[in-house]
Amino acid sequence: MAKKAKTAISPTREEDYPEWYQQVIRAADLAEISPVRGCMVIKPWGWAIWENMQRELDRMFKETGHENAYFPLFIPMSYLEKEAEHVEGFAKECAVVTHHRLEPNADGDGLTPAGPLEEPLIVRPTSETIIGVMYAKWIQSYRDLPILINQWANVVRWEMRTRMFLRTAEFLWQEGHTAHATRQEALDETRLMLDVYARFAEEFMAMPVIKGEKTADERFPGAVQTLSIEAMMQDRKALQAGTSHFLGQNFSRAQDMTFQNQEGEEEFCWTTSWGVSTRLVGALIMTHSDDDGLVLPPRLAPKHVVILPICRSDEDRATVLPYCESLKQDLAKQTFAERPVEVMIDDRDLRGGEKNWYHIKRGVPLRVEVGPKDIAKNGVFVGRRDTGEKSPAGRDEFVTNIGRTLESIQENLFARALKLREDNTRPIGDLEEFKAFFTAKNTKKPEIHGGFASCHFVEDPAVLELLKKLKVTIRCVPLAADDESAPEGTCIFTGQPTRQRGIFAKAY
RNA sequence: CGGGGUGUAGCUCAGCUUGGCUAGAGCGCUACGUUCGGGACGUAGAGGUCGCAGGUUCAAAUCCUGUCACCCCGACCA
């Protein structure tokens, strides 16, 4: 007999956060590790979440003037060699294609690669180079600019250690690549897309983020400036959720991407690139889920409401099922976030409790039980995933209020996540306090500790060395704090005077 | 690529130190019955060339050698 567990997920977040994360994914049936090293299979429920993310992001990209296109998976090795810093950054983790066919082995058992390529191809770890080559062909005049293109694609980075959604060898993402006539225009674009990401994270994922600039050592290989959004997960570690890079003229120089300006002079383009990946699904999981499994913000949930018919007999079925069907119809006519409410009926022949837990673990925002007793009162019995509240409601009242209820769940999740971040963010002006903040009491099995520390600092090799020892990273220099009026302070590591303040945290 | 560990049923694992009959458990799965408004129970079943290749032995999941894969800790990272 199965012991009645207190929580649906074991271990709990407190007991073992990384293991909890894996178990949530499994319990919600989002994805599964595949037989292919470092690669995962995204299952229907996980894919549906990604599709919703894509839909909203794609809409936002288009609203800001971008178009979609598609570039090849393979990139000639020589392309990668053009931008020195870029190669340095990605060379260590490239999948390389060296042959174009297979032949039977001499002993007739198995296959062996044959037909070596004259020039090896790499599987794109990102597409700056191939896209740059194409842009160079497309751009002659300032009239050809700007080019504002996005692509939805898969990329491969041969990571040593992988974790589902957070870091896999192959992952899905979108990468925007733009080319502009002026530096300022490219800078504006970089910032615009960061704002799009931040808005998406906060409004759709209900995940508060800090917008900031990366320090030199955390910058995208080849970029002049890297902006990112950083979120705090429930174990108080930071997760970089999206990046927007100002590439200056580094890539356009390397790829000879030039245009003639209005004065007839030849100039290099100013380019940007920006991306978010399936990592966002991981961020979503770690931001909201609890010890009973996944919790989905309504704006990204594949289903908003699941109706659970309670039938004890065939006679019950005859009345309950039609009632559920009509409830579904009525709910589907309602809207939430300018879209129809998504409803499903789960009439599988399973026990009530089992079905209930199934949907709890998958994070469906609202569960509605409908049985003969409810029907007699023309009511429903509603369970809210975010708060765990369960209460009876009148059928019509429930239907009319559905949009508002979902909105309140969305807001509650955001507020809860924001509170977690605020409770665990603090300014630190003293090195000893800084060390204590980031040191677990239990050295063998570190408990959840630390958070975001906001500190004055200067960029210095000695600082990086110390941070490395503590396993702490500079997440970013928040954009809001980056102005002339920022208060003067002293670097907590070197004692030098500085206005620069950064967010420090352990990170994924 | 350094240090440690693990490969046995769909999943999680026991058995290995000290070789021995038909290789086990829990969960899951199938059938039937009793159940059914928060994770049911009973009975009966299906399911394994013990990662792979050699070796030692009358006999190998167990001992030895090799090999592959995966996991954890480092280095690296959206």
Coordinates of C-alpha atoms (C1' of nucleotides) in Angstrom, one line a residue:
Chain A
M1 CA 0.0 0.0 0.0
A2 CA 1.3 3.4 -0.9
K3 CA 2.0 5.6 2.1
K4 CA 0.0 8.7 2.1
A5 CA 2.7 11.2 1.4
K6 CA 2.3 14.7 2.8
T7 CA 3.5 16.2 -0.4
A8 CA 3.1 15.0 -3.9
I9 CA 6.8 15.7 -4.6
S10 CA 9.5 14.0 -2.7
P11 CA 12.0 15.3 -1.7
T12 CA 10.7 18.8 -0.9
R13 CA 12.4 22.0 -2.0
E14 CA 13.8 22.3 1.5
E15 CA 15.2 18.8 1.6
D16 CA 16.9 18.7 -1.8
Y17 CA 16.2 21.4 -4.3
P18 CA 17.9 20.0 -7.4
E19 CA 16.2 16.6 -6.9
W20 CA 12.9 18.3 -6.3
Y21 CA 13.3 20.1 -9.6
Q22 CA 13.8 16.8 -11.5
Q23 CA 10.8 15.3 -9.7
V24 CA 8.5 18.1 -10.6
I25 CA 9.4 17.7 -14.2
R26 CA 8.7 14.0 -14.0
A27 CA 5.5 14.3 -12.1
A28 CA 4.1 17.0 -14.4
D29 CA 5.3 14.9 -17.4
L30 CA 7.0 17.9 -19.0
A31 CA 10.1 16.2 -20.4
E32 CA 12.3 13.2 -20.1
I33 CA 16.0 12.6 -20.5
S34 CA 16.6 10.9 -23.9
P35 CA 19.0 8.1 -24.8
V36 CA 20.9 10.8 -26.6
R37 CA 23.6 12.3 -24.4
G38 CA 22.6 15.6 -22.9
C39 CA 19.5 15.9 -24.9
M40 CA 15.9 15.7 -23.7
V41 CA 12.5 14.8 -25.1
I42 CA 10.0 17.5 -24.5
K43 CA 6.6 15.8 -23.9
P44 CA 3.2 17.2 -24.9
W45 CA 2.5 19.1 -21.6
G46 CA 6.0 20.7 -21.6
W47 CA 5.8 21.5 -25.3
A48 CA 2.4 23.2 -24.9
I49 CA 3.9 25.5 -22.3
W50 CA 6.8 26.3 -24.7
E51 CA 4.3 26.9 -27.5
N52 CA 2.5 29.4 -25.4
M53 CA 5.7 31.2 -24.6
Q54 CA 6.6 31.2 -28.3
R55 CA 3.2 32.6 -29.3
E56 CA 3.4 35.5 -27.0
L57 CA 7.1 36.3 -27.6
D58 CA 6.5 36.0 -31.4
R59 CA 3.7 38.4 -31.1
M60 CA 5.8 40.9 -29.2
F61 CA 8.7 40.6 -31.7
K62 CA 6.3 41.4 -34.5
E63 CA 4.8 44.2 -32.7
T64 CA 8.2 45.8 -32.4
G65 CA 8.8 45.5 -36.1
H66 CA 10.6 42.2 -36.5
E67 CA 10.1 39.4 -39.0
N68 CA 10.9 35.7 -38.8
A69 CA 13.3 33.9 -41.2
Y70 CA 15.3 30.8 -41.1
F71 CA 19.0 30.1 -41.5
P72 CA 20.9 26.8 -41.8
L73 CA 21.7 24.4 -39.0
F74 CA 25.2 23.9 -40.3
I75 CA 27.9 26.5 -40.4
P76 CA 31.2 26.1 -42.2
M77 CA 34.0 26.0 -39.7
S78 CA 35.8 28.9 -41.4
Y79 CA 32.9 31.2 -40.5
L80 CA 33.5 30.7 -36.9
E81 CA 37.1 31.5 -37.2
K82 CA 36.5 35.1 -38.3
E83 CA 35.7 36.7 -35.0
A84 CA 38.4 35.9 -32.5
E85 CA 36.6 36.3 -29.2
H86 CA 33.6 34.5 -30.6
V87 CA 35.6 31.4 -31.5
E88 CA 37.3 31.5 -28.1
G89 CA 33.8 31.4 -26.5
F90 CA 32.3 28.6 -28.4
A91 CA 35.0 26.4 -29.8
K92 CA 35.2 24.3 -26.8
E93 CA 31.6 23.2 -27.1
C94 CA 30.9 22.6 -30.8
A95 CA 29.5 19.5 -32.4
V96 CA 31.5 19.0 -35.6
V97 CA 30.3 17.3 -38.8
T98 CA 33.2 15.8 -40.6
H99 CA 31.6 13.1 -42.9
H100 CA 28.6 12.9 -45.1
R101 CA 27.8 9.2 -45.3
L102 CA 28.1 5.9 -43.6
E103 CA 29.6 2.6 -44.9
P104 CA 29.4 -0.9 -43.5
N105 CA 32.5 -1.8 -41.5
A106 CA 35.0 -4.2 -43.0
D107 CA 33.8 -7.0 -40.8
G108 CA 30.3 -6.3 -41.9
D109 CA 29.2 -5.5 -38.4
G110 CA 28.1 -1.9 -37.9
L111 CA 28.8 1.3 -39.7
T112 CA 31.7 3.7 -40.1
P113 CA 31.7 7.3 -41.3
A114 CA 32.9 7.8 -44.8
G115 CA 33.2 10.6 -47.3
P116 CA 35.1 13.1 -45.3
L117 CA 34.1 16.7 -45.9
E118 CA 36.6 19.1 -47.4
E119 CA 35.7 21.6 -44.8
P120 CA 34.0 20.4 -41.6
L121 CA 30.7 21.9 -40.7
I122 CA 29.7 22.8 -37.2
V123 CA 26.3 22.5 -35.8
R124 CA 25.3 26.1 -34.9
P125 CA 25.9 27.0 -31.2
T126 CA 24.4 30.4 -32.2
S127 CA 24.0 31.9 -35.7
E128 CA 25.8 35.3 -35.7
T129 CA 28.3 34.2 -38.2
I130 CA 26.1 32.6 -40.9
I131 CA 23.5 35.3 -40.5
G132 CA 26.3 38.0 -40.8
V133 CA 27.5 36.5 -44.0
M134 CA 24.0 36.7 -45.5
Y135 CA 23.4 40.2 -44.2
A136 CA 26.6 41.3 -45.8
K137 CA 25.2 40.2 -49.1
W138 CA 21.8 41.9 -48.5
I139 CA 23.1 45.2 -47.4
Q140 CA 24.5 47.8 -49.7
S141 CA 22.9 51.0 -48.9
Y142 CA 21.6 52.8 -45.8
R143 CA 18.3 52.2 -47.4
D144 CA 18.6 48.5 -46.7
L145 CA 18.8 49.2 -43.0
P146 CA 17.7 48.3 -40.5
I147 CA 17.4 44.6 -40.9
L148 CA 15.2 43.2 -38.1
I149 CA 15.1 39.5 -38.2
N150 CA 14.3 36.7 -35.7
Q151 CA 14.6 33.0 -36.1
W152 CA 13.1 30.2 -34.0
A153 CA 15.7 27.4 -34.1
N154 CA 17.5 24.7 -32.3
V155 CA 21.2 25.1 -31.4
V156 CA 23.8 22.8 -30.0
R157 CA 26.4 23.4 -27.3
W158 CA 28.3 20.4 -26.1
E159 CA 27.9 21.0 -22.4
M160 CA 29.8 18.9 -19.9
R161 CA 27.0 18.8 -17.4
T162 CA 23.3 19.1 -18.4
R163 CA 20.1 19.6 -16.6
M164 CA 16.7 19.4 -18.1
F165 CA 15.5 22.7 -19.6
L166 CA 18.3 24.7 -17.8
R167 CA 21.2 23.3 -19.8
T168 CA 20.9 20.7 -22.5
A169 CA 23.2 19.9 -25.3
E170 CA 20.5 20.8 -27.8
F171 CA 18.1 23.5 -27.0
L172 CA 15.4 25.5 -28.6
W173 CA 15.4 29.2 -28.7
Q174 CA 14.8 32.3 -30.7
E175 CA 17.6 34.5 -31.8
G176 CA 17.1 37.9 -33.1
H177 CA 19.7 39.5 -35.3
T178 CA 19.6 43.1 -36.3
A179 CA 21.8 45.4 -38.3
H180 CA 21.6 49.2 -38.1
A181 CA 23.1 52.3 -39.7
T182 CA 24.0 54.0 -36.4
R183 CA 25.4 53.0 -33.1
Q184 CA 22.6 54.7 -31.2
E185 CA 20.0 52.8 -33.2
A186 CA 21.6 49.5 -32.4
L187 CA 21.9 50.4 -28.7
D188 CA 18.2 51.4 -28.7
E189 CA 17.4 48.0 -30.2
T190 CA 19.4 46.2 -27.6
R191 CA 17.6 47.9 -24.9
L192 CA 14.2 47.6 -26.6
M193 CA 14.5 43.8 -26.8
L194 CA 15.6 43.6 -23.2
D195 CA 12.5 45.4 -22.2
V196 CA 10.4 43.0 -24.3
Y197 CA 12.0 40.1 -22.4
A198 CA 11.4 41.7 -19.1
R199 CA 7.8 42.4 -19.9
F200 CA 7.3 38.9 -21.1
A201 CA 8.9 37.5 -17.9
E202 CA 6.8 39.6 -15.6
E203 CA 3.5 39.8 -17.4
F204 CA 3.3 36.2 -18.7
M205 CA 5.6 34.1 -16.6
A206 CA 4.7 36.1 -13.5
M207 CA 8.5 36.1 -12.8
P208 CA 10.0 39.4 -11.6
V209 CA 13.3 40.1 -13.2
I210 CA 16.2 42.6 -12.8
K211 CA 17.3 44.2 -15.9
G212 CA 21.0 44.9 -16.0
E213 CA 24.3 44.9 -17.8
K214 CA 26.8 42.1 -17.6
T215 CA 30.4 42.8 -16.6
A216 CA 33.2 42.2 -19.1
D217 CA 33.9 38.7 -18.0
E218 CA 30.3 37.6 -18.2
R219 CA 29.8 39.2 -21.6
F220 CA 28.7 37.3 -24.7
P221 CA 31.8 36.4 -26.7
G222 CA 32.4 39.2 -29.2
A223 CA 29.8 41.6 -27.8
V224 CA 30.5 45.2 -26.7
Q225 CA 27.7 45.1 -24.2
T226 CA 25.5 42.3 -22.9
L227 CA 22.2 43.1 -21.2
S228 CA 20.3 40.4 -19.3
I229 CA 17.3 39.8 -17.2
E230 CA 18.0 38.0 -14.0
A231 CA 15.5 36.2 -11.9
M232 CA 15.7 34.6 -8.4
M233 CA 14.7 31.0 -8.1
Q234 CA 13.2 29.6 -5.0
D235 CA 16.5 28.3 -3.8
R236 CA 17.6 31.9 -4.0
K237 CA 20.0 31.3 -6.8
A238 CA 20.0 33.5 -9.9
L239 CA 18.9 32.4 -13.3
Q240 CA 19.8 34.4 -16.4
A241 CA 16.6 34.3 -18.3
G242 CA 17.3 36.3 -21.4
T243 CA 20.1 38.3 -23.0
S244 CA 20.3 41.1 -25.5
H245 CA 23.7 42.0 -27.0
F246 CA 25.0 45.1 -28.5
L247 CA 27.7 43.8 -30.9
G248 CA 29.0 47.2 -32.0
Q249 CA 30.9 46.7 -35.2
N250 CA 32.8 43.7 -34.1
F251 CA 30.9 41.2 -36.2
S252 CA 30.3 43.5 -39.1
R253 CA 34.0 44.1 -39.4
A254 CA 34.8 40.4 -39.2
Q255 CA 32.2 39.7 -41.9
D256 CA 32.7 42.8 -44.0
M257 CA 29.1 43.9 -43.5
T258 CA 29.1 47.4 -44.9
F259 CA 26.8 50.0 -46.3
Q260 CA 27.0 53.3 -48.1
N261 CA 25.7 56.1 -46.0
Q262 CA 23.8 59.2 -47.3
E263 CA 27.1 60.9 -48.0
G264 CA 28.3 58.0 -50.1
E265 CA 30.8 56.8 -47.6
E266 CA 31.3 53.2 -46.8
E267 CA 30.5 52.3 -43.1
F268 CA 30.4 49.1 -41.1
C269 CA 26.9 48.2 -39.8
W270 CA 26.1 48.2 -36.1
T271 CA 24.5 44.9 -35.0
T272 CA 22.7 43.3 -32.2
S273 CA 21.6 39.9 -31.2
W274 CA 19.2 38.7 -28.5
G275 CA 17.7 35.4 -27.4
V276 CA 15.7 33.4 -25.0
S277 CA 15.5 29.6 -24.8
T278 CA 13.6 26.7 -23.5
R279 CA 15.5 27.5 -20.3
L280 CA 12.5 29.8 -19.6
V281 CA 10.5 26.6 -18.9
G282 CA 13.0 25.8 -16.3
A283 CA 12.8 29.3 -14.9
L284 CA 9.0 29.0 -14.8
I285 CA 9.2 25.7 -12.9
M286 CA 11.7 27.0 -10.3
T287 CA 9.8 30.3 -9.8
H288 CA 6.4 29.0 -8.9
S289 CA 6.2 25.3 -8.3
D290 CA 5.8 23.9 -4.8
D291 CA 6.1 20.6 -3.0
D292 CA 3.0 19.3 -4.7
G293 CA 4.4 19.9 -8.2
L294 CA 4.2 22.3 -11.0
V295 CA 2.3 25.6 -10.6
L296 CA 1.5 27.3 -13.9
P297 CA 0.8 31.0 -14.3
P298 CA -2.6 31.2 -16.1
R299 CA -1.2 33.2 -19.0
L300 CA 1.0 30.4 -20.0
A301 CA -1.0 27.4 -18.9
P302 CA -2.1 25.1 -21.7
K303 CA -5.3 24.5 -19.8
H304 CA -6.8 27.0 -17.4
V305 CA -9.5 24.8 -16.0
V306 CA -9.9 21.0 -15.7
I307 CA -13.4 19.7 -15.0
L308 CA -13.5 16.5 -13.0
P309 CA -16.8 14.7 -13.2
I310 CA -17.7 12.7 -10.1
C311 CA -19.8 9.7 -11.0
R312 CA -20.6 6.9 -8.7
S313 CA -22.9 5.1 -11.0
D314 CA -24.0 5.0 -14.6
E315 CA -27.1 7.1 -13.7
D316 CA -24.7 9.7 -12.4
R317 CA -22.8 9.7 -15.6
A318 CA -26.0 10.4 -17.5
T319 CA -26.6 13.7 -15.7
V320 CA -23.0 14.7 -14.7
L321 CA -21.4 14.4 -18.1
P322 CA -23.8 16.6 -19.9
Y323 CA -23.6 19.2 -17.1
C324 CA -19.8 19.2 -17.4
E325 CA -20.0 19.5 -21.1
S326 CA -22.3 22.5 -20.9
L327 CA -20.1 24.0 -18.2
K328 CA -17.1 23.6 -20.5
Q329 CA -19.0 25.3 -23.4
D330 CA -19.9 28.2 -21.2
L331 CA -16.4 28.6 -19.8
A332 CA -14.9 28.5 -23.3
K333 CA -17.0 31.5 -24.3
Q334 CA -15.3 33.5 -21.6
T335 CA -12.0 35.2 -22.2
F336 CA -8.9 35.6 -20.2
A337 CA -6.0 37.8 -21.3
E338 CA -7.8 38.4 -24.6
R339 CA -7.9 34.7 -25.4
P340 CA -10.6 32.1 -24.9
V341 CA -10.5 30.2 -21.6
E342 CA -9.0 26.8 -22.1
V343 CA -11.0 24.0 -20.6
M344 CA -10.7 20.3 -20.5
I345 CA -12.9 17.6 -19.0
D346 CA -11.1 14.6 -17.5
D347 CA -13.5 11.8 -17.6
R348 CA -11.0 9.0 -17.5
D349 CA -12.1 6.0 -15.5
L350 CA -9.8 6.7 -12.6
R351 CA -10.5 7.3 -8.9
G352 CA -11.3 10.9 -8.0
G353 CA -8.3 11.4 -5.7
E354 CA -5.9 10.1 -8.2
K355 CA -7.2 12.3 -11.0
N356 CA -7.1 15.3 -8.7
W357 CA -3.5 14.8 -7.8
Y358 CA -2.6 14.2 -11.5
H359 CA -3.8 17.8 -12.3
I360 CA -2.2 19.3 -9.2
K361 CA 1.1 17.9 -10.2
R362 CA 0.7 19.3 -13.7
G363 CA -0.1 22.7 -12.4
V364 CA -3.5 23.4 -13.9
P365 CA -4.6 26.7 -12.3
L366 CA -8.2 25.6 -11.5
R367 CA -9.7 22.3 -10.8
V368 CA -13.5 22.0 -10.8
E369 CA -15.2 19.0 -9.3
V370 CA -18.7 18.4 -10.5
G371 CA -20.9 15.7 -8.9
P372 CA -24.6 15.0 -8.3
K373 CA -24.5 17.1 -5.1
D374 CA -23.1 20.1 -6.9
I375 CA -25.6 19.7 -9.7
A376 CA -28.4 19.6 -7.3
K377 CA -27.3 23.1 -6.1
N378 CA -26.4 24.2 -9.6
G379 CA -22.9 24.6 -8.3
V380 CA -19.3 23.5 -8.7
F381 CA -16.5 22.7 -6.3
V382 CA -13.3 24.7 -7.1
G383 CA -9.7 24.0 -6.2
R384 CA -7.1 26.7 -6.8
R385 CA -3.6 25.5 -7.5
D386 CA -1.7 28.5 -6.3
T387 CA -3.2 28.8 -2.8
G388 CA -4.5 25.3 -2.4
E389 CA -7.9 26.8 -1.5
K390 CA -11.0 24.7 -2.1
S391 CA -14.5 26.1 -2.0
P392 CA -17.9 25.6 -3.4
A393 CA -19.2 28.2 -5.9
G394 CA -22.4 28.8 -7.9
R395 CA -22.0 27.6 -11.4
D396 CA -23.0 30.9 -13.1
E397 CA -20.9 32.9 -10.7
F398 CA -17.9 30.7 -11.4
V399 CA -18.4 31.1 -15.1
T400 CA -18.8 34.8 -15.0
N401 CA -15.8 35.4 -12.8
I402 CA -13.5 33.0 -14.5
G403 CA -11.4 35.7 -16.2
R404 CA -11.0 37.6 -12.9
T405 CA -10.2 34.5 -11.0
L406 CA -7.4 33.6 -13.4
E407 CA -6.1 37.1 -13.3
S408 CA -6.0 37.0 -9.5
I409 CA -4.0 33.8 -9.7
Q410 CA -1.6 35.4 -12.1
E411 CA -1.2 38.4 -9.9
N412 CA -0.8 36.3 -6.8
L413 CA 2.0 34.3 -8.3
F414 CA 3.9 37.4 -9.3
A415 CA 3.4 38.9 -5.9
R416 CA 4.6 35.8 -4.2
A417 CA 7.7 35.6 -6.4
L418 CA 8.5 39.2 -5.9
K419 CA 8.2 38.9 -2.2
L420 CA 10.6 36.0 -2.2
R421 CA 13.1 38.1 -4.1
E422 CA 12.7 41.1 -1.9
D423 CA 12.9 39.1 1.3
N424 CA 16.2 37.7 0.1
T425 CA 17.9 40.7 -1.4
R426 CA 20.0 43.0 0.6
P427 CA 22.6 45.7 0.3
I428 CA 25.9 44.6 1.7
G429 CA 28.8 46.9 2.4
D430 CA 31.1 44.7 4.3
L431 CA 33.2 41.8 3.0
E432 CA 32.7 39.6 6.1
E433 CA 29.0 40.0 5.9
F434 CA 29.2 39.2 2.2
K435 CA 31.1 36.0 2.9
A436 CA 28.7 35.0 5.6
F437 CA 25.7 35.7 3.4
F438 CA 27.0 33.3 0.8
T439 CA 28.2 30.5 3.1
A440 CA 26.0 27.6 4.0
K441 CA 25.9 26.6 7.6
N442 CA 25.8 23.0 6.6
T443 CA 28.9 22.4 4.6
K444 CA 28.2 18.8 3.7
K445 CA 24.8 19.3 2.3
P446 CA 24.3 23.1 1.9
E447 CA 20.9 24.3 2.9
I448 CA 19.1 27.0 0.9
H449 CA 20.9 30.1 1.7
G450 CA 22.1 33.4 0.3
G451 CA 20.2 35.4 -2.2
F452 CA 20.9 38.6 -4.1
A453 CA 23.5 41.0 -2.6
S454 CA 23.7 44.5 -3.8
C455 CA 27.2 45.9 -3.4
H456 CA 29.5 48.5 -4.6
F457 CA 32.4 47.0 -6.6
V458 CA 35.0 47.6 -9.2
E459 CA 36.0 45.2 -11.9
D460 CA 39.3 43.7 -10.9
P461 CA 40.9 40.3 -11.4
A462 CA 41.4 40.0 -7.6
V463 CA 37.6 40.4 -7.1
L464 CA 36.8 37.7 -9.6
E465 CA 39.3 35.4 -7.9
L466 CA 37.6 35.8 -4.6
L467 CA 34.1 35.4 -6.0
K468 CA 35.1 32.2 -7.7
K469 CA 36.2 30.8 -4.3
L470 CA 32.8 31.7 -2.9
K471 CA 31.0 30.4 -6.0
V472 CA 29.4 33.7 -6.3
T473 CA 29.0 35.6 -9.6
I474 CA 28.3 39.2 -10.5
R475 CA 24.9 38.8 -12.1
C476 CA 24.6 42.3 -13.5
V477 CA 24.8 46.0 -12.9
P478 CA 21.2 47.0 -12.7
L479 CA 20.2 49.5 -15.4
A480 CA 18.1 51.6 -13.0
A481 CA 21.1 52.1 -10.7
D482 CA 23.4 53.1 -13.6
D483 CA 23.2 56.8 -13.5
E484 CA 25.1 59.8 -12.4
S485 CA 23.1 60.4 -9.3
A486 CA 24.0 56.9 -7.9
P487 CA 25.5 57.3 -4.5
E488 CA 29.2 57.1 -4.2
G489 CA 30.5 54.1 -2.2
T490 CA 33.5 51.9 -1.8
C491 CA 34.2 48.6 -3.4
I492 CA 33.6 46.0 -0.7
F493 CA 36.5 43.9 -2.1
T494 CA 39.2 46.5 -2.8
G495 CA 38.1 49.5 -0.9
Q496 CA 38.3 51.7 -4.0
P497 CA 35.7 54.5 -4.4
T498 CA 33.1 53.8 -7.0
R499 CA 29.5 54.5 -8.0
Q500 CA 29.1 51.1 -9.6
R501 CA 26.7 48.8 -7.7
G502 CA 26.1 45.2 -8.8
I503 CA 23.8 42.3 -8.0
F504 CA 25.8 39.3 -6.7
A505 CA 24.4 35.8 -6.4
K506 CA 25.1 32.2 -6.8
A507 CA 23.8 31.2 -10.2
Y508 CA 22.7 28.5 -12.5
Chain B
rC1 C1' 40.0 16.0 -19.0
rG2 C1' 41.2 15.0 -13.1
rG3 C1' 38.8 12.6 -8.4
rG4 C1' 34.7 9.3 -6.7
rG5 C1' 30.5 6.1 -7.9
rU6 C1' 26.8 3.1 -10.4
rG7 C1' 25.1 -0.4 -14.4
rU8 C1' 20.1 -6.5 -12.1
rA9 C1' 12.0 -6.1 -14.6
rG10 C1' 8.9 -0.1 -17.4
rC11 C1' 10.8 2.9 -12.6
rU12 C1' 13.5 2.8 -7.7
rC13 C1' 16.6 -0.7 -5.8
rA14 C1' 18.2 -5.4 -2.7
rG15 C1' 21.4 -9.7 -3.6
rC16 C1' 28.0 -9.3 -4.8
rU17 C1' 32.3 -8.8 0.8
rU18 C1' 32.1 -15.1 1.8
rG19 C1' 30.6 -18.0 -6.2
rG20 C1' 26.0 -22.9 -5.6
rC21 C1' 19.2 -25.1 -6.8
rU22 C1' 13.9 -21.9 -10.6
rA23 C1' 17.5 -14.1 -9.4
rG24 C1' 14.1 -11.0 -5.4
rA25 C1' 11.2 -6.6 -3.3
rG26 C1' 8.3 -2.1 -3.7
rC27 C1' 6.0 0.9 -7.3
rG28 C1' 3.9 0.6 -12.2
rC29 C1' 1.3 -2.7 -15.8
rU30 C1' -3.0 -6.6 -17.1
rA31 C1' -7.6 -9.3 -15.5
rC32 C1' -11.5 -10.0 -12.0
rG33 C1' -14.0 -8.5 -7.6
rU34 C1' -15.1 -5.0 -3.6
rU35 C1' -14.5 0.3 -3.8
rC36 C1' -15.0 5.5 -5.5
rG37 C1' -16.4 13.8 -3.3
rG38 C1' -8.1 14.2 -1.7
rG39 C1' -3.2 9.5 -3.8
rA40 C1' -8.1 2.4 -2.3
rC41 C1' -7.8 -2.9 -1.2
rG42 C1' -7.9 -8.2 -2.2
rU43 C1' -6.8 -12.2 -5.5
rA44 C1' -4.5 -13.9 -9.9
rG45 C1' -1.0 -12.8 -13.7
rA46 C1' 2.7 -10.7 -17.4
rG47 C1' 7.6 -8.9 -17.3
rG48 C1' 15.0 -10.0 -16.6
rU49 C1' 20.3 -13.5 -22.1
rC50 C1' 22.0 -9.3 -14.2
rG51 C1' 25.7 -3.0 -19.5
rC52 C1' 29.1 -5.5 -23.2
rA53 C1' 33.5 -8.8 -24.3
rG54 C1' 36.9 -12.1 -22.6
rG55 C1' 39.0 -15.0 -18.5
rU56 C1' 39.1 -18.2 -13.7
rU57 C1' 35.9 -22.4 -12.1
rC58 C1' 32.4 -28.5 -11.9
rA59 C1' 29.5 -23.8 -11.2
rA60 C1' 29.7 -16.5 -12.1
rA61 C1' 24.8 -11.2 -11.1
rU62 C1' 28.8 -12.5 -7.4
rC63 C1' 36.0 -13.3 -8.5
rC64 C1' 39.8 -11.2 -12.4
rU65 C1' 40.9 -8.3 -17.0
rG66 C1' 39.3 -5.1 -20.7
rU67 C1' 35.5 -2.0 -22.7
rC68 C1' 31.2 1.1 -23.0
rA69 C1' 27.5 4.0 -20.9
rC70 C1' 25.6 7.0 -17.2
rC71 C1' 25.7 9.8 -12.4
rC72 C1' 28.1 13.0 -8.6
rC73 C1' 32.3 16.5 -7.3
rG74 C1' 35.8 19.9 -9.9
rA75 C1' 37.2 22.9 -14.7
rC76 C1' 33.3 25.1 -18.6
rC77 C1' 28.3 27.0 -19.6
rA78 C1' 21.7 30.2 -22.1

